[in-house]
Amino acid sequence: MFKIPDRVADLFGDHAIRIEVWRALTAAGQTQGYEEKYLEDGPFGEVVRITYGRLKNFDMAALPDDQRELVAGAKALSHRLVTAGHAIDLASKADQRANEDWPQLLAFVQQKCAARMGLPGHEGWERCFTYIVGRAEAFVQPTRSAEDRDAGYAVLRHFASFFRRDAGFEQGWLIEVPDIG
């Protein structure tokens, strides 16, 4: 059994993401100078939790377009990294494993997520989708370890569950992840 931050860090932790988060928090005026080192070196799971907590109610209207896109991307990315960690944890506790239907699950998620990019109210979705789903796709491949495959599959199920009422959704993919607000 693993802790949520550990698997999120293992699968999605990346120095470039830490820099992106720092830049977004700075652009939004949501950092204190002393936090830079923690955001750079602290536990990745905590970094994404802090980022989402600071950005979830932030009004981006006053930001220039390039900063608004950066902040929206970091907000969506941090939100879904936290909930992806919950999906991994829930699947692990229920001893749910990657199924052989992963190519169909992946195709469903890619199709549904791609259709939402650029829609009003889905700001940041493209950044979230390309990074998290792209990494989950890499981890669900048969050449990966069983633990990586299980985690990648749980994340794909999590994203598929957003579209549970759409045609093509398989009930076996449903994973109920609590909303973090």
Tab-separated table of N, CA, C and O in Angstrom, residues 9 14-15 18 28 30 41 44 50 53 57 60 62-63 76 79 81 90 92 95 99 101 103 113 131 149 167 175:
chain	number	residue	atom	x	y	z
A	9	ALA	N	3.703	11.699	-6.796
A	9	ALA	CA	5.070	12.139	-7.061
A	9	ALA	C	5.787	11.171	-7.995
A	9	ALA	O	6.468	11.591	-8.933
A	14	ASP	N	7.558	16.254	-11.324
A	14	ASP	CA	8.430	16.705	-12.395
A	14	ASP	C	8.924	18.101	-12.016
A	14	ASP	O	8.127	18.943	-11.581
A	15	HIS	N	10.209	18.349	-12.185
A	15	HIS	CA	10.758	19.667	-11.846
A	15	HIS	C	10.099	20.768	-12.683
A	15	HIS	O	9.847	21.865	-12.170
A	18	ARG	N	6.924	21.819	-11.085
A	18	ARG	CA	7.188	22.665	-9.910
A	18	ARG	C	7.461	24.117	-10.346
A	18	ARG	O	6.964	25.051	-9.714
A	28	ALA	N	-0.140	35.097	-9.802
A	28	ALA	CA	-1.398	35.336	-9.106
A	28	ALA	C	-1.190	36.073	-7.782
A	28	ALA	O	-2.164	36.389	-7.101
A	30	GLN	N	0.113	34.828	-5.094
A	30	GLN	CA	-0.308	33.895	-4.050
A	30	GLN	C	0.863	33.198	-3.359
A	30	GLN	O	0.702	32.110	-2.831
A	41	ASP	N	11.389	22.050	-3.389
A	41	ASP	CA	11.944	20.813	-2.834
A	41	ASP	C	10.986	20.012	-1.961
A	41	ASP	O	11.300	18.888	-1.589
A	44	PHE	N	5.953	16.539	-3.408
A	44	PHE	CA	5.186	16.935	-4.588
A	44	PHE	C	3.683	16.956	-4.311
A	44	PHE	O	2.977	17.876	-4.735
A	50	ILE	N	-1.171	22.649	-2.036
A	50	ILE	CA	-1.021	24.072	-1.735
A	50	ILE	C	-1.421	24.909	-2.945
A	50	ILE	O	-2.163	25.890	-2.820
A	53	GLY	N	-5.178	24.866	-3.417
A	53	GLY	CA	-5.803	25.620	-2.335
A	53	GLY	C	-5.699	27.117	-2.537
A	53	GLY	O	-6.646	27.862	-2.255
A	57	ASN	N	-10.084	29.652	-5.696
A	57	ASN	CA	-11.032	30.764	-5.694
A	57	ASN	C	-10.427	32.057	-6.224
A	57	ASN	O	-11.023	33.121	-6.075
A	60	MET	N	-9.079	35.350	-11.913
A	60	MET	CA	-8.037	35.568	-12.912
A	60	MET	C	-8.335	36.716	-13.869
A	60	MET	O	-7.535	37.024	-14.741
A	62	ALA	N	-8.219	39.912	-13.810
A	62	ALA	CA	-7.307	41.048	-13.897
A	62	ALA	C	-5.942	40.699	-14.492
A	62	ALA	O	-5.153	41.591	-14.786
A	63	LEU	N	-5.686	39.438	-14.676
A	63	LEU	CA	-4.381	39.018	-15.200
A	63	LEU	C	-4.295	39.213	-16.709
A	63	LEU	O	-5.296	39.053	-17.421
A	76	ALA	N	-6.029	23.940	-12.839
A	76	ALA	CA	-6.630	22.684	-13.315
A	76	ALA	C	-5.692	21.506	-13.074
A	76	ALA	O	-6.126	20.442	-12.615
A	79	HIS	N	-5.488	20.684	-9.306
A	79	HIS	CA	-6.765	20.088	-8.880
A	79	HIS	C	-6.829	18.617	-9.283
A	79	HIS	O	-7.097	17.736	-8.455
A	81	LEU	N	-4.384	16.633	-10.242
A	81	LEU	CA	-3.326	15.799	-9.659
A	81	LEU	C	-3.725	15.335	-8.259
A	81	LEU	O	-3.493	14.182	-7.890
A	90	LEU	N	-7.919	5.025	-3.831
A	90	LEU	CA	-9.172	4.263	-3.757
A	90	LEU	C	-9.055	2.924	-4.478
A	90	LEU	O	-9.485	1.891	-3.962
A	92	SER	N	-6.341	1.252	-5.143
A	92	SER	CA	-5.403	0.396	-4.430
A	92	SER	C	-6.056	-0.247	-3.214
A	92	SER	O	-5.914	-1.447	-2.986
A	95	ASP	N	-8.172	-3.001	-4.071
A	95	ASP	CA	-7.424	-4.021	-4.803
A	95	ASP	C	-7.885	-4.136	-6.258
A	95	ASP	O	-8.009	-5.225	-6.815
A	99	ASN	N	-7.154	-3.410	-16.188
A	99	ASN	CA	-7.804	-4.430	-17.019
A	99	ASN	C	-7.239	-4.385	-18.433
A	99	ASN	O	-6.613	-3.404	-18.846
A	101	ASP	N	-8.879	-3.919	-20.961
A	101	ASP	CA	-9.640	-2.978	-21.774
A	101	ASP	C	-9.027	-1.571	-21.753
A	101	ASP	O	-9.634	-0.614	-22.212
A	103	PRO	N	-6.922	-0.039	-23.632
A	103	PRO	CA	-6.907	0.757	-24.868
A	103	PRO	C	-8.263	1.433	-25.135
A	103	PRO	O	-8.304	2.578	-25.604
A	113	CYS	N	-11.981	14.137	-23.483
A	113	CYS	CA	-11.193	15.280	-23.009
A	113	CYS	C	-10.868	16.246	-24.148
A	113	CYS	O	-10.958	17.460	-23.975
A	131	TYR	N	-1.054	16.684	-19.843
A	131	TYR	CA	-0.039	16.197	-18.921
A	131	TYR	C	-0.486	14.932	-18.190
A	131	TYR	O	0.201	13.908	-18.240
A	149	ARG	N	0.957	0.230	-13.789
A	149	ARG	CA	-0.210	-0.005	-14.649
A	149	ARG	C	-1.511	0.200	-13.868
A	149	ARG	O	-2.447	0.823	-14.355
A	167	ALA	N	-22.337	8.275	-24.028
A	167	ALA	CA	-22.306	7.006	-24.760
A	167	ALA	C	-20.870	6.487	-24.803
A	167	ALA	O	-19.922	7.251	-24.968
A	175	ILE	N	-15.249	5.244	-10.982
A	175	ILE	CA	-14.534	5.352	-9.698
A	175	ILE	C	-15.025	6.651	-9.064
A	175	ILE	O	-15.019	7.691	-9.690
